[in-house]
mmCIF file of N, CA and C in Angstrom:
data_model
loop_
_atom_site.group_PDB
_atom_site.id
_atom_site.type_symbol
_atom_site.label_atom_id
_atom_site.label_comp_id
_atom_site.label_asym_id
_atom_site.label_seq_id
_atom_site.Cartn_x
_atom_site.Cartn_y
_atom_site.Cartn_z
ATOM 1 N N MET Z 1 0.847 -1.169 0.000
ATOM 2 C CA MET Z 1 0.000 0.000 0.000
ATOM 3 C C MET Z 1 0.889 1.228 0.000
ATOM 4 N N LYS Z 2 0.552 2.168 -0.865
ATOM 5 C CA LYS Z 2 1.246 3.451 -0.902
ATOM 6 C C LYS Z 2 0.217 4.547 -0.704
ATOM 7 N N VAL Z 3 0.588 5.529 0.115
ATOM 8 C CA VAL Z 3 -0.282 6.681 0.319
ATOM 9 C C VAL Z 3 0.561 7.943 0.214
ATOM 10 N N VAL Z 4 0.139 8.851 -0.655
ATOM 11 C CA VAL Z 4 0.706 10.188 -0.701
ATOM 12 C C VAL Z 4 -0.097 11.015 0.296
ATOM 13 N N VAL Z 5 0.595 11.576 1.282
ATOM 14 C CA VAL Z 5 -0.031 12.356 2.347
ATOM 15 C C VAL Z 5 0.314 13.824 2.114
ATOM 16 N N GLN Z 6 -0.711 14.651 1.983
ATOM 17 C CA GLN Z 6 -0.494 16.087 1.782
ATOM 18 C C GLN Z 6 -1.220 16.855 2.878
ATOM 19 N N ARG Z 7 -0.462 17.654 3.596
ATOM 20 C CA ARG Z 7 -1.068 18.535 4.594
ATOM 21 C C ARG Z 7 -1.799 19.632 3.833
ATOM 22 N N SER Z 8 -3.030 19.905 4.237
ATOM 23 C CA SER Z 8 -3.866 20.799 3.443
ATOM 24 C C SER Z 8 -4.642 21.782 4.303
ATOM 25 N N LYS Z 9 -4.811 22.995 3.787
ATOM 26 C CA LYS Z 9 -5.662 24.002 4.423
ATOM 27 C C LYS Z 9 -7.107 23.856 3.979
ATOM 28 N N GLY Z 10 -7.345 23.064 2.953
ATOM 29 C CA GLY Z 10 -8.688 22.823 2.446
ATOM 30 C C GLY Z 10 -8.596 22.011 1.168
ATOM 31 N N ALA Z 11 -9.591 21.140 0.933
ATOM 32 C CA ALA Z 11 -9.553 20.275 -0.245
ATOM 33 C C ALA Z 11 -10.957 19.791 -0.577
ATOM 34 N N SER Z 12 -11.123 19.399 -1.842
ATOM 35 C CA SER Z 12 -12.419 18.862 -2.261
ATOM 36 C C SER Z 12 -12.243 17.927 -3.443
ATOM 37 N N VAL Z 13 -13.263 17.080 -3.617
ATOM 38 C CA VAL Z 13 -13.351 16.186 -4.768
ATOM 39 C C VAL Z 13 -14.676 16.489 -5.464
ATOM 40 N N VAL Z 14 -14.582 16.735 -6.775
ATOM 41 C CA VAL Z 14 -15.766 17.029 -7.583
ATOM 42 C C VAL Z 14 -15.875 15.965 -8.668
ATOM 43 N N ILE Z 15 -17.088 15.432 -8.843
ATOM 44 C CA ILE Z 15 -17.371 14.463 -9.897
ATOM 45 C C ILE Z 15 -18.560 14.987 -10.686
ATOM 46 N N SER Z 16 -18.368 15.192 -11.986
ATOM 47 C CA SER Z 16 -19.438 15.683 -12.871
ATOM 48 C C SER Z 16 -20.114 16.926 -12.300
ATOM 49 N N GLY Z 17 -19.316 17.851 -11.787
ATOM 50 C CA GLY Z 17 -19.835 19.109 -11.271
ATOM 51 C C GLY Z 17 -20.380 19.059 -9.866
ATOM 52 N N GLU Z 18 -20.402 17.880 -9.228
ATOM 53 C CA GLU Z 18 -20.934 17.722 -7.873
ATOM 54 C C GLU Z 18 -19.794 17.485 -6.886
ATOM 55 N N THR Z 19 -19.760 18.268 -5.810
ATOM 56 C CA THR Z 19 -18.778 18.053 -4.759
ATOM 57 C C THR Z 19 -19.219 16.851 -3.934
ATOM 58 N N VAL Z 20 -18.389 15.811 -3.937
ATOM 59 C CA VAL Z 20 -18.732 14.577 -3.221
ATOM 60 C C VAL Z 20 -17.973 14.435 -1.903
ATOM 61 N N GLY Z 21 -16.931 15.223 -1.708
ATOM 62 C CA GLY Z 21 -16.164 15.198 -0.472
ATOM 63 C C GLY Z 21 -15.381 16.479 -0.327
ATOM 64 N N SER Z 22 -15.323 17.030 0.886
ATOM 65 C CA SER Z 22 -14.519 18.231 1.117
ATOM 66 C C SER Z 22 -14.145 18.322 2.589
ATOM 67 N N ILE Z 23 -12.991 18.953 2.835
ATOM 68 C CA ILE Z 23 -12.520 19.182 4.196
ATOM 69 C C ILE Z 23 -11.953 20.586 4.292
ATOM 70 N N ASP Z 24 -11.868 21.078 5.521
ATOM 71 C CA ASP Z 24 -11.095 22.273 5.799
ATOM 72 C C ASP Z 24 -9.676 21.786 6.092
ATOM 73 N N LYS Z 25 -9.060 22.222 7.146
ATOM 74 C CA LYS Z 25 -7.683 21.810 7.440
ATOM 75 C C LYS Z 25 -7.602 20.320 7.740
ATOM 76 N N GLY Z 26 -6.498 19.723 7.311
ATOM 77 C CA GLY Z 26 -6.292 18.302 7.569
ATOM 78 C C GLY Z 26 -5.340 17.690 6.569
ATOM 79 N N LEU Z 27 -5.652 16.449 6.174
ATOM 80 C CA LEU Z 27 -4.787 15.702 5.266
ATOM 81 C C LEU Z 27 -5.556 15.221 4.053
ATOM 82 N N VAL Z 28 -4.922 15.346 2.896
ATOM 83 C CA VAL Z 28 -5.426 14.729 1.669
ATOM 84 C C VAL Z 28 -4.575 13.493 1.442
ATOM 85 N N LEU Z 29 -5.251 12.358 1.242
ATOM 86 C CA LEU Z 29 -4.565 11.090 1.047
ATOM 87 C C LEU Z 29 -4.882 10.550 -0.335
ATOM 88 N N LEU Z 30 -3.849 10.293 -1.124
ATOM 89 C CA LEU Z 30 -3.983 9.601 -2.401
ATOM 90 C C LEU Z 30 -3.557 8.168 -2.127
ATOM 91 N N VAL Z 31 -4.488 7.229 -2.289
ATOM 92 C CA VAL Z 31 -4.339 5.874 -1.771
ATOM 93 C C VAL Z 31 -4.197 4.863 -2.907
ATOM 94 N N GLY Z 32 -3.058 4.161 -2.934
ATOM 95 C CA GLY Z 32 -2.823 3.104 -3.906
ATOM 96 C C GLY Z 32 -2.711 1.760 -3.221
ATOM 97 N N ILE Z 33 -3.340 0.756 -3.820
ATOM 98 C CA ILE Z 33 -3.346 -0.593 -3.247
ATOM 99 C C ILE Z 33 -2.800 -1.569 -4.278
ATOM 100 N N THR Z 34 -1.938 -2.478 -3.814
ATOM 101 C CA THR Z 34 -1.329 -3.468 -4.688
ATOM 102 C C THR Z 34 -1.821 -4.871 -4.327
ATOM 103 N N HIS Z 35 -1.425 -5.848 -5.142
ATOM 104 C CA HIS Z 35 -1.911 -7.230 -5.010
ATOM 105 C C HIS Z 35 -1.639 -7.868 -3.655
ATOM 106 N N GLU Z 36 -0.494 -7.563 -3.065
ATOM 107 C CA GLU Z 36 -0.106 -8.228 -1.821
ATOM 108 C C GLU Z 36 -0.769 -7.632 -0.589
ATOM 109 N N ASP Z 37 -1.462 -6.525 -0.732
ATOM 110 C CA ASP Z 37 -2.036 -5.848 0.424
ATOM 111 C C ASP Z 37 -3.163 -6.652 1.052
ATOM 112 N N LYS Z 38 -3.201 -6.559 2.362
ATOM 113 C CA LYS Z 38 -4.212 -7.245 3.173
ATOM 114 C C LYS Z 38 -4.864 -6.217 4.098
ATOM 115 N N GLU Z 39 -5.910 -6.648 4.788
ATOM 116 C CA GLU Z 39 -6.602 -5.735 5.700
ATOM 117 C C GLU Z 39 -5.665 -5.241 6.807
ATOM 118 N N ALA Z 40 -4.707 -6.061 7.217
ATOM 119 C CA ALA Z 40 -3.735 -5.638 8.239
ATOM 120 C C ALA Z 40 -2.925 -4.438 7.762
ATOM 121 N N ASP Z 41 -2.616 -4.387 6.460
ATOM 122 C CA ASP Z 41 -1.902 -3.223 5.907
ATOM 123 C C ASP Z 41 -2.750 -1.963 6.023
ATOM 124 N N MET Z 42 -4.062 -2.113 5.820
ATOM 125 C CA MET Z 42 -4.967 -0.968 5.889
ATOM 126 C C MET Z 42 -4.994 -0.407 7.312
ATOM 127 N N LYS Z 43 -5.059 -1.309 8.286
ATOM 128 C CA LYS Z 43 -5.097 -0.895 9.689
ATOM 129 C C LYS Z 43 -3.780 -0.233 10.088
ATOM 130 N N TRP Z 44 -2.663 -0.840 9.705
ATOM 131 C CA TRP Z 44 -1.346 -0.261 10.014
ATOM 132 C C TRP Z 44 -1.224 1.135 9.425
ATOM 133 N N MET Z 45 -1.619 1.277 8.148
ATOM 134 C CA MET Z 45 -1.493 2.564 7.473
ATOM 135 C C MET Z 45 -2.396 3.615 8.119
ATOM 136 N N ALA Z 46 -3.614 3.246 8.464
ATOM 137 C CA ALA Z 46 -4.536 4.200 9.089
ATOM 138 C C ALA Z 46 -3.968 4.703 10.415
ATOM 139 N N GLU Z 47 -3.441 3.799 11.226
ATOM 140 C CA GLU Z 47 -2.863 4.203 12.504
ATOM 141 C C GLU Z 47 -1.624 5.069 12.310
ATOM 142 N N LYS Z 48 -0.799 4.717 11.327
ATOM 143 C CA LYS Z 48 0.409 5.494 11.034
ATOM 144 C C LYS Z 48 0.038 6.923 10.641
ATOM 145 N N ILE Z 49 -0.890 7.054 9.712
ATOM 146 C CA ILE Z 49 -1.256 8.379 9.206
ATOM 147 C C ILE Z 49 -1.977 9.201 10.267
ATOM 148 N N ALA Z 50 -2.875 8.585 11.027
ATOM 149 C CA ALA Z 50 -3.603 9.311 12.070
ATOM 150 C C ALA Z 50 -2.644 9.897 13.106
ATOM 151 N N GLY Z 51 -1.522 9.219 13.333
ATOM 152 C CA GLY Z 51 -0.577 9.663 14.346
ATOM 153 C C GLY Z 51 0.613 10.448 13.835
ATOM 154 N N LEU Z 52 0.738 10.626 12.515
ATOM 155 C CA LEU Z 52 1.882 11.368 11.972
ATOM 156 C C LEU Z 52 1.916 12.789 12.516
ATOM 157 N N ARG Z 53 3.027 13.169 13.102
ATOM 158 C CA ARG Z 53 3.159 14.507 13.687
ATOM 159 C C ARG Z 53 3.751 15.447 12.638
ATOM 160 N N ILE Z 54 2.875 16.008 11.817
ATOM 161 C CA ILE Z 54 3.335 16.872 10.725
ATOM 162 C C ILE Z 54 2.668 18.251 10.734
ATOM 163 N N PHE Z 55 2.011 18.574 11.852
ATOM 164 C CA PHE Z 55 1.444 19.908 12.031
ATOM 165 C C PHE Z 55 2.212 20.618 13.138
ATOM 166 N N GLU Z 56 2.407 21.935 12.978
ATOM 167 C CA GLU Z 56 3.198 22.689 13.944
ATOM 168 C C GLU Z 56 2.457 22.900 15.255
ATOM 169 N N ASP Z 57 3.225 22.845 16.342
ATOM 170 C CA ASP Z 57 2.702 23.218 17.656
ATOM 171 C C ASP Z 57 2.923 24.717 17.852
ATOM 172 N N GLU Z 58 2.679 25.207 19.065
ATOM 173 C CA GLU Z 58 2.812 26.645 19.349
ATOM 174 C C GLU Z 58 4.247 27.135 19.209
ATOM 175 N N SER Z 59 5.221 26.220 19.210
ATOM 176 C CA SER Z 59 6.631 26.594 19.035
ATOM 177 C C SER Z 59 7.082 26.516 17.585
ATOM 178 N N GLY Z 60 6.174 26.141 16.699
ATOM 179 C CA GLY Z 60 6.519 26.045 15.284
ATOM 180 C C GLY Z 60 7.192 24.737 14.906
ATOM 181 N N LYS Z 61 7.172 23.755 15.801
ATOM 182 C CA LYS Z 61 7.767 22.450 15.518
ATOM 183 C C LYS Z 61 6.678 21.471 15.088
ATOM 184 N N MET Z 62 7.024 20.567 14.183
ATOM 185 C CA MET Z 62 6.071 19.544 13.748
ATOM 186 C C MET Z 62 5.906 18.517 14.858
ATOM 187 N N ASN Z 63 4.953 18.770 15.748
ATOM 188 C CA ASN Z 63 4.721 17.913 16.899
ATOM 189 C C ASN Z 63 3.281 17.450 17.021
ATOM 190 N N LEU Z 64 2.388 17.918 16.137
ATOM 191 C CA LEU Z 64 0.970 17.591 16.259
ATOM 192 C C LEU Z 64 0.508 16.714 15.107
ATOM 193 N N SER Z 65 -0.362 15.778 15.430
ATOM 194 C CA SER Z 65 -0.977 14.934 14.403
ATOM 195 C C SER Z 65 -2.270 15.588 13.935
ATOM 196 N N VAL Z 66 -2.853 15.025 12.896
ATOM 197 C CA VAL Z 66 -4.146 15.516 12.414
ATOM 198 C C VAL Z 66 -5.199 15.349 13.505
ATOM 199 N N GLN Z 67 -5.082 14.327 14.320
ATOM 200 C CA GLN Z 67 -5.993 14.135 15.453
ATOM 201 C C GLN Z 67 -5.806 15.243 16.483
ATOM 202 N N ASP Z 68 -4.542 15.548 16.807
ATOM 203 C CA ASP Z 68 -4.234 16.560 17.821
ATOM 204 C C ASP Z 68 -4.785 17.927 17.454
ATOM 205 N N MET Z 69 -4.736 18.268 16.176
ATOM 206 C CA MET Z 69 -5.138 19.615 15.771
ATOM 207 C C MET Z 69 -6.580 19.692 15.274
ATOM 208 N N GLY Z 70 -7.335 18.591 15.425
ATOM 209 C CA GLY Z 70 -8.751 18.622 15.081
ATOM 210 C C GLY Z 70 -9.034 18.683 13.593
ATOM 211 N N GLY Z 71 -8.140 18.130 12.811
ATOM 212 C CA GLY Z 71 -8.302 18.140 11.364
ATOM 213 C C GLY Z 71 -9.126 16.960 10.868
ATOM 214 N N ALA Z 72 -9.302 16.920 9.555
ATOM 215 C CA ALA Z 72 -10.074 15.867 8.901
ATOM 216 C C ALA Z 72 -9.233 15.250 7.792
ATOM 217 N N ILE Z 73 -9.771 14.203 7.192
ATOM 218 C CA ILE Z 73 -9.096 13.469 6.118
ATOM 219 C C ILE Z 73 -9.961 13.518 4.867
ATOM 220 N N LEU Z 74 -9.318 13.746 3.723
ATOM 221 C CA LEU Z 74 -9.952 13.532 2.419
ATOM 222 C C LEU Z 74 -9.169 12.408 1.753
ATOM 223 N N SER Z 75 -9.796 11.255 1.614
ATOM 224 C CA SER Z 75 -9.159 10.051 1.092
ATOM 225 C C SER Z 75 -9.634 9.805 -0.340
ATOM 226 N N VAL Z 76 -8.661 9.661 -1.256
ATOM 227 C CA VAL Z 76 -8.971 9.491 -2.677
ATOM 228 C C VAL Z 76 -8.222 8.263 -3.197
ATOM 229 N N SER Z 77 -8.950 7.308 -3.750
ATOM 230 C CA SER Z 77 -8.291 6.123 -4.321
ATOM 231 C C SER Z 77 -7.514 6.535 -5.568
ATOM 232 N N GLN Z 78 -6.317 5.949 -5.740
ATOM 233 C CA GLN Z 78 -5.488 6.322 -6.880
ATOM 234 C C GLN Z 78 -4.571 5.162 -7.271
ATOM 235 N N PHE Z 79 -5.081 4.312 -8.171
ATOM 236 C CA PHE Z 79 -4.309 3.151 -8.608
ATOM 237 C C PHE Z 79 -3.034 3.552 -9.341
ATOM 238 N N THR Z 80 -2.973 4.766 -9.879
ATOM 239 C CA THR Z 80 -1.805 5.188 -10.651
ATOM 240 C C THR Z 80 -0.543 5.310 -9.794
ATOM 241 N N LEU Z 81 -0.675 5.251 -8.465
ATOM 242 C CA LEU Z 81 0.517 5.246 -7.617
ATOM 243 C C LEU Z 81 1.372 4.009 -7.878
ATOM 244 N N TYR Z 82 0.759 2.979 -8.439
ATOM 245 C CA TYR Z 82 1.499 1.766 -8.781
ATOM 246 C C TYR Z 82 1.847 1.701 -10.266
ATOM 247 N N GLY Z 83 1.880 2.844 -10.926
ATOM 248 C CA GLY Z 83 2.319 2.889 -12.313
ATOM 249 C C GLY Z 83 3.825 2.711 -12.408
ATOM 250 N N ASP Z 84 4.251 1.784 -13.243
ATOM 251 C CA ASP Z 84 5.672 1.512 -13.463
ATOM 252 C C ASP Z 84 6.075 2.214 -14.754
ATOM 253 N N CYS Z 85 6.965 3.201 -14.633
ATOM 254 C CA CYS Z 85 7.372 4.026 -15.779
ATOM 255 C C CYS Z 85 8.786 3.711 -16.256
ATOM 256 N N ARG Z 86 9.337 2.581 -15.828
ATOM 257 C CA ARG Z 86 10.724 2.277 -16.169
ATOM 258 C C ARG Z 86 10.929 1.960 -17.640
ATOM 259 N N ASN Z 87 9.948 1.328 -18.276
ATOM 260 C CA ASN Z 87 10.105 0.939 -19.684
ATOM 261 C C ASN Z 87 9.092 1.682 -20.550
ATOM 262 N N GLY Z 88 9.570 2.167 -21.673
ATOM 263 C CA GLY Z 88 8.676 2.837 -22.613
ATOM 264 C C GLY Z 88 8.143 4.147 -22.078
ATOM 265 N N ARG Z 89 7.065 4.609 -22.706
ATOM 266 C CA ARG Z 89 6.485 5.903 -22.342
ATOM 267 C C ARG Z 89 5.088 5.782 -21.752
ATOM 268 N N ARG Z 90 4.520 4.604 -21.803
ATOM 269 C CA ARG Z 90 3.203 4.375 -21.221
ATOM 270 C C ARG Z 90 3.381 3.598 -19.922
ATOM 271 N N PRO Z 91 2.878 4.133 -18.801
ATOM 272 C CA PRO Z 91 3.023 3.414 -17.535
ATOM 273 C C PRO Z 91 2.324 2.055 -17.576
ATOM 274 N N ASN Z 92 2.908 1.114 -16.868
ATOM 275 C CA ASN Z 92 2.338 -0.219 -16.706
ATOM 276 C C ASN Z 92 1.706 -0.262 -15.312
ATOM 277 N N PHE Z 93 0.431 -0.606 -15.248
ATOM 278 C CA PHE Z 93 -0.291 -0.605 -13.975
ATOM 279 C C PHE Z 93 -0.542 -2.011 -13.427
ATOM 280 N N MET Z 94 0.253 -2.975 -13.851
ATOM 281 C CA MET Z 94 0.058 -4.356 -13.428
ATOM 282 C C MET Z 94 0.253 -4.551 -11.919
ATOM 283 N N ALA Z 95 1.005 -3.672 -11.266
ATOM 284 C CA ALA Z 95 1.222 -3.813 -9.826
ATOM 285 C C ALA Z 95 0.028 -3.324 -9.002
ATOM 286 N N ALA Z 96 -0.869 -2.572 -9.612
ATOM 287 C CA ALA Z 96 -2.064 -2.102 -8.901
ATOM 288 C C ALA Z 96 -3.057 -3.254 -8.752
ATOM 289 N N ALA Z 97 -3.679 -3.325 -7.597
ATOM 290 C CA ALA Z 97 -4.694 -4.361 -7.368
ATOM 291 C C ALA Z 97 -5.891 -4.117 -8.278
ATOM 292 N N ARG Z 98 -6.518 -5.193 -8.711
ATOM 293 C CA ARG Z 98 -7.739 -5.091 -9.525
ATOM 294 C C ARG Z 98 -8.845 -4.468 -8.669
ATOM 295 N N PRO Z 99 -9.791 -3.797 -9.294
ATOM 296 C CA PRO Z 99 -10.848 -3.111 -8.535
ATOM 297 C C PRO Z 99 -11.596 -4.004 -7.549
ATOM 298 N N GLU Z 100 -11.873 -5.251 -7.921
ATOM 299 C CA GLU Z 100 -12.625 -6.128 -7.016
ATOM 300 C C GLU Z 100 -11.847 -6.456 -5.746
ATOM 301 N N GLN Z 101 -10.528 -6.357 -5.790
ATOM 302 C CA GLN Z 101 -9.704 -6.536 -4.594
ATOM 303 C C GLN Z 101 -9.473 -5.196 -3.902
ATOM 304 N N ALA Z 102 -9.194 -4.158 -4.692
ATOM 305 C CA ALA Z 102 -8.800 -2.866 -4.134
ATOM 306 C C ALA Z 102 -9.939 -2.129 -3.436
ATOM 307 N N GLU Z 103 -11.134 -2.174 -4.001
ATOM 308 C CA GLU Z 103 -12.219 -1.383 -3.419
ATOM 309 C C GLU Z 103 -12.559 -1.797 -1.986
ATOM 310 N N PRO Z 104 -12.720 -3.089 -1.680
ATOM 311 C CA PRO Z 104 -12.996 -3.437 -0.282
ATOM 312 C C PRO Z 104 -11.853 -3.053 0.669
ATOM 313 N N LEU Z 105 -10.615 -3.152 0.184
ATOM 314 C CA LEU Z 105 -9.481 -2.760 1.021
ATOM 315 C C LEU Z 105 -9.461 -1.246 1.239
ATOM 316 N N TYR Z 106 -9.765 -0.492 0.204
ATOM 317 C CA TYR Z 106 -9.861 0.969 0.335
ATOM 318 C C TYR Z 106 -10.939 1.331 1.350
ATOM 319 N N GLU Z 107 -12.076 0.681 1.293
ATOM 320 C CA GLU Z 107 -13.154 0.936 2.252
ATOM 321 C C GLU Z 107 -12.716 0.542 3.666
ATOM 322 N N ALA Z 108 -11.972 -0.545 3.797
ATOM 323 C CA ALA Z 108 -11.457 -0.963 5.105
ATOM 324 C C ALA Z 108 -10.472 0.067 5.650
ATOM 325 N N PHE Z 109 -9.653 0.626 4.787
ATOM 326 C CA PHE Z 109 -8.713 1.674 5.183
ATOM 327 C C PHE Z 109 -9.465 2.881 5.730
ATOM 328 N N ASN Z 110 -10.494 3.331 5.005
ATOM 329 C CA ASN Z 110 -11.267 4.489 5.453
ATOM 330 C C ASN Z 110 -11.990 4.196 6.770
ATOM 331 N N ALA Z 111 -12.491 2.982 6.919
ATOM 332 C CA ALA Z 111 -13.138 2.590 8.173
ATOM 333 C C ALA Z 111 -12.132 2.602 9.324
ATOM 334 N N ALA Z 112 -10.912 2.136 9.057
ATOM 335 C CA ALA Z 112 -9.873 2.136 10.092
ATOM 336 C C ALA Z 112 -9.508 3.566 10.491
ATOM 337 N N LEU Z 113 -9.465 4.476 9.529
ATOM 338 C CA LEU Z 113 -9.223 5.885 9.854
ATOM 339 C C LEU Z 113 -10.351 6.437 10.723
ATOM 340 N N ARG Z 114 -11.580 6.132 10.345
ATOM 341 C CA ARG Z 114 -12.735 6.617 11.126
ATOM 342 C C ARG Z 114 -12.712 6.053 12.547
ATOM 343 N N SER Z 115 -12.221 4.835 12.697
ATOM 344 C CA SER Z 115 -12.191 4.217 14.032
ATOM 345 C C SER Z 115 -11.215 4.932 14.969
ATOM 346 N N THR Z 116 -10.328 5.767 14.435
ATOM 347 C CA THR Z 116 -9.424 6.565 15.270
ATOM 348 C C THR Z 116 -10.098 7.847 15.739
ATOM 349 N N GLY Z 117 -11.337 8.071 15.301
ATOM 350 C CA GLY Z 117 -12.066 9.273 15.688
ATOM 351 C C GLY Z 117 -12.014 10.393 14.667
ATOM 352 N N LEU Z 118 -11.323 10.165 13.563
ATOM 353 C CA LEU Z 118 -11.205 11.202 12.535
ATOM 354 C C LEU Z 118 -12.444 11.271 11.654
ATOM 355 N N THR Z 119 -12.746 12.473 11.185
ATOM 356 C CA THR Z 119 -13.742 12.658 10.136
ATOM 357 C C THR Z 119 -13.061 12.339 8.818
ATOM 358 N N VAL Z 120 -13.661 11.455 8.026
ATOM 359 C CA VAL Z 120 -13.068 11.033 6.757
ATOM 360 C C VAL Z 120 -14.067 11.262 5.639
ATOM 361 N N GLU Z 121 -13.695 12.128 4.713
ATOM 362 C CA GLU Z 121 -14.442 12.346 3.480
ATOM 363 C C GLU Z 121 -13.721 11.563 2.385
ATOM 364 N N THR Z 122 -14.435 11.199 1.322
ATOM 365 C CA THR Z 122 -13.805 10.431 0.251
ATOM 366 C C THR Z 122 -14.246 10.943 -1.112
ATOM 367 N N GLY Z 123 -13.501 10.485 -2.096
ATOM 368 C CA GLY Z 123 -13.950 10.589 -3.471
ATOM 369 C C GLY Z 123 -14.861 9.394 -3.740
ATOM 370 N N ARG Z 124 -14.930 8.981 -4.993
ATOM 371 C CA ARG Z 124 -15.729 7.808 -5.356
ATOM 372 C C ARG Z 124 -14.805 6.835 -6.071
ATOM 373 N N PHE Z 125 -14.686 5.630 -5.560
ATOM 374 C CA PHE Z 125 -13.771 4.638 -6.099
ATOM 375 C C PHE Z 125 -14.025 4.446 -7.595
ATOM 376 N N GLY Z 126 -12.969 4.533 -8.398
ATOM 377 C CA GLY Z 126 -13.040 4.272 -9.829
ATOM 378 C C GLY Z 126 -13.596 5.395 -10.673
ATOM 379 N N ALA Z 127 -14.012 6.494 -10.052
ATOM 380 C CA ALA Z 127 -14.609 7.600 -10.813
ATOM 381 C C ALA Z 127 -13.523 8.522 -11.369
ATOM 382 N N ASP Z 128 -13.891 9.298 -12.361
ATOM 383 C CA ASP Z 128 -13.046 10.365 -12.887
ATOM 384 C C ASP Z 128 -13.294 11.576 -11.991
ATOM 385 N N MET Z 129 -12.308 11.927 -11.175
ATOM 386 C CA MET Z 129 -12.482 12.940 -10.133
ATOM 387 C C MET Z 129 -11.591 14.147 -10.378
ATOM 388 N N ASP Z 130 -12.106 15.314 -10.008
ATOM 389 C CA ASP Z 130 -11.314 16.537 -9.960
ATOM 390 C C ASP Z 130 -10.994 16.786 -8.489
ATOM 391 N N VAL Z 131 -9.716 16.711 -8.145
ATOM 392 C CA VAL Z 131 -9.277 16.891 -6.764
ATOM 393 C C VAL Z 131 -8.576 18.236 -6.663
ATOM 394 N N SER Z 132 -9.046 19.065 -5.747
ATOM 395 C CA SER Z 132 -8.443 20.378 -5.509
ATOM 396 C C SER Z 132 -7.981 20.451 -4.068
ATOM 397 N N LEU Z 133 -6.812 21.069 -3.871
ATOM 398 C CA LEU Z 133 -6.345 21.256 -2.504
ATOM 399 C C LEU Z 133 -5.397 22.429 -2.427
ATOM 400 N N THR Z 134 -5.306 22.972 -1.243
ATOM 401 C CA THR Z 134 -4.281 23.958 -0.924
ATOM 402 C C THR Z 134 -3.281 23.243 -0.041
ATOM 403 N N ASN Z 135 -2.121 22.896 -0.624
ATOM 404 C CA ASN Z 135 -1.091 22.182 0.117
ATOM 405 C C ASN Z 135 -0.468 23.148 1.107
ATOM 406 N N TRP Z 136 -0.491 22.789 2.371
ATOM 407 C CA TRP Z 136 -0.096 23.647 3.466
ATOM 408 C C TRP Z 136 1.360 23.383 3.816
ATOM 409 N N GLY Z 137 2.209 24.310 3.492
ATOM 410 C CA GLY Z 137 3.624 24.194 3.828
ATOM 411 C C GLY Z 137 4.545 24.543 2.665
ATOM 412 N N PRO Z 138 4.592 23.779 1.626
ATOM 413 C CA PRO Z 138 3.921 22.508 1.377
ATOM 414 C C PRO Z 138 4.560 21.368 2.169
ATOM 415 N N VAL Z 139 3.711 20.452 2.596
ATOM 416 C CA VAL Z 139 4.169 19.226 3.245
ATOM 417 C C VAL Z 139 3.541 18.061 2.495
ATOM 418 N N THR Z 140 4.391 17.219 1.905
ATOM 419 C CA THR Z 140 3.946 16.035 1.172
ATOM 420 C C THR Z 140 4.876 14.877 1.533
ATOM 421 N N LEU Z 141 4.271 13.741 1.919
ATOM 422 C CA LEU Z 141 5.035 12.551 2.273
ATOM 423 C C LEU Z 141 4.480 11.364 1.492
ATOM 424 N N ILE Z 142 5.326 10.369 1.258
ATOM 425 C CA ILE Z 142 4.888 9.115 0.689
ATOM 426 C C ILE Z 142 5.111 8.041 1.751
ATOM 427 N N VAL Z 143 4.034 7.365 2.138
ATOM 428 C CA VAL Z 143 4.112 6.319 3.155
ATOM 429 C C VAL Z 143 3.808 5.001 2.453
ATOM 430 N N ASP Z 144 4.706 4.029 2.609
ATOM 431 C CA ASP Z 144 4.583 2.738 1.957
ATOM 432 C C ASP Z 144 4.570 1.650 3.021
ATOM 433 N N SER Z 145 3.566 0.800 3.004
ATOM 434 C CA SER Z 145 3.467 -0.238 4.031
ATOM 435 C C SER Z 145 4.513 -1.334 3.872
ATOM 436 N N LYS Z 146 5.193 -1.381 2.734
ATOM 437 C CA LYS Z 146 6.153 -2.460 2.473
ATOM 438 C C LYS Z 146 7.597 -2.048 2.701
ATOM 439 N N THR Z 147 7.840 -0.814 3.088
ATOM 440 C CA THR Z 147 9.243 -0.388 3.299
ATOM 441 C C THR Z 147 9.495 -0.005 4.722
#
């Protein structure tokens, strides 16, 4: 499992002109799932991200998690995180889990995030989405459950 974590001052997902998910301050997560991923990976990743101390405290140090600062999560599925660009000019997406495997795991990931007490908004799995955000900092991390 790979997740791109972006600290955000605000974000939204729009599908066909309709806003389906939006947050104020918090984290935008671009979520990729591969064949080897299991529900345990989803739980590990949710706990890792919920506790990441990437927001500044009163001293200006990154000491607060999204939970500590009362933020929310916007979670967006993104199979293209497993695009292999090493050969040719067209990415190979064979490492991405098929939708019938990935969607239940993505839902389990979001449920695990919610179980930490966080508000979690989402896009729509498999949809063509317009994702907008104001990256705060900017702070962007890539968290991989296999490394």
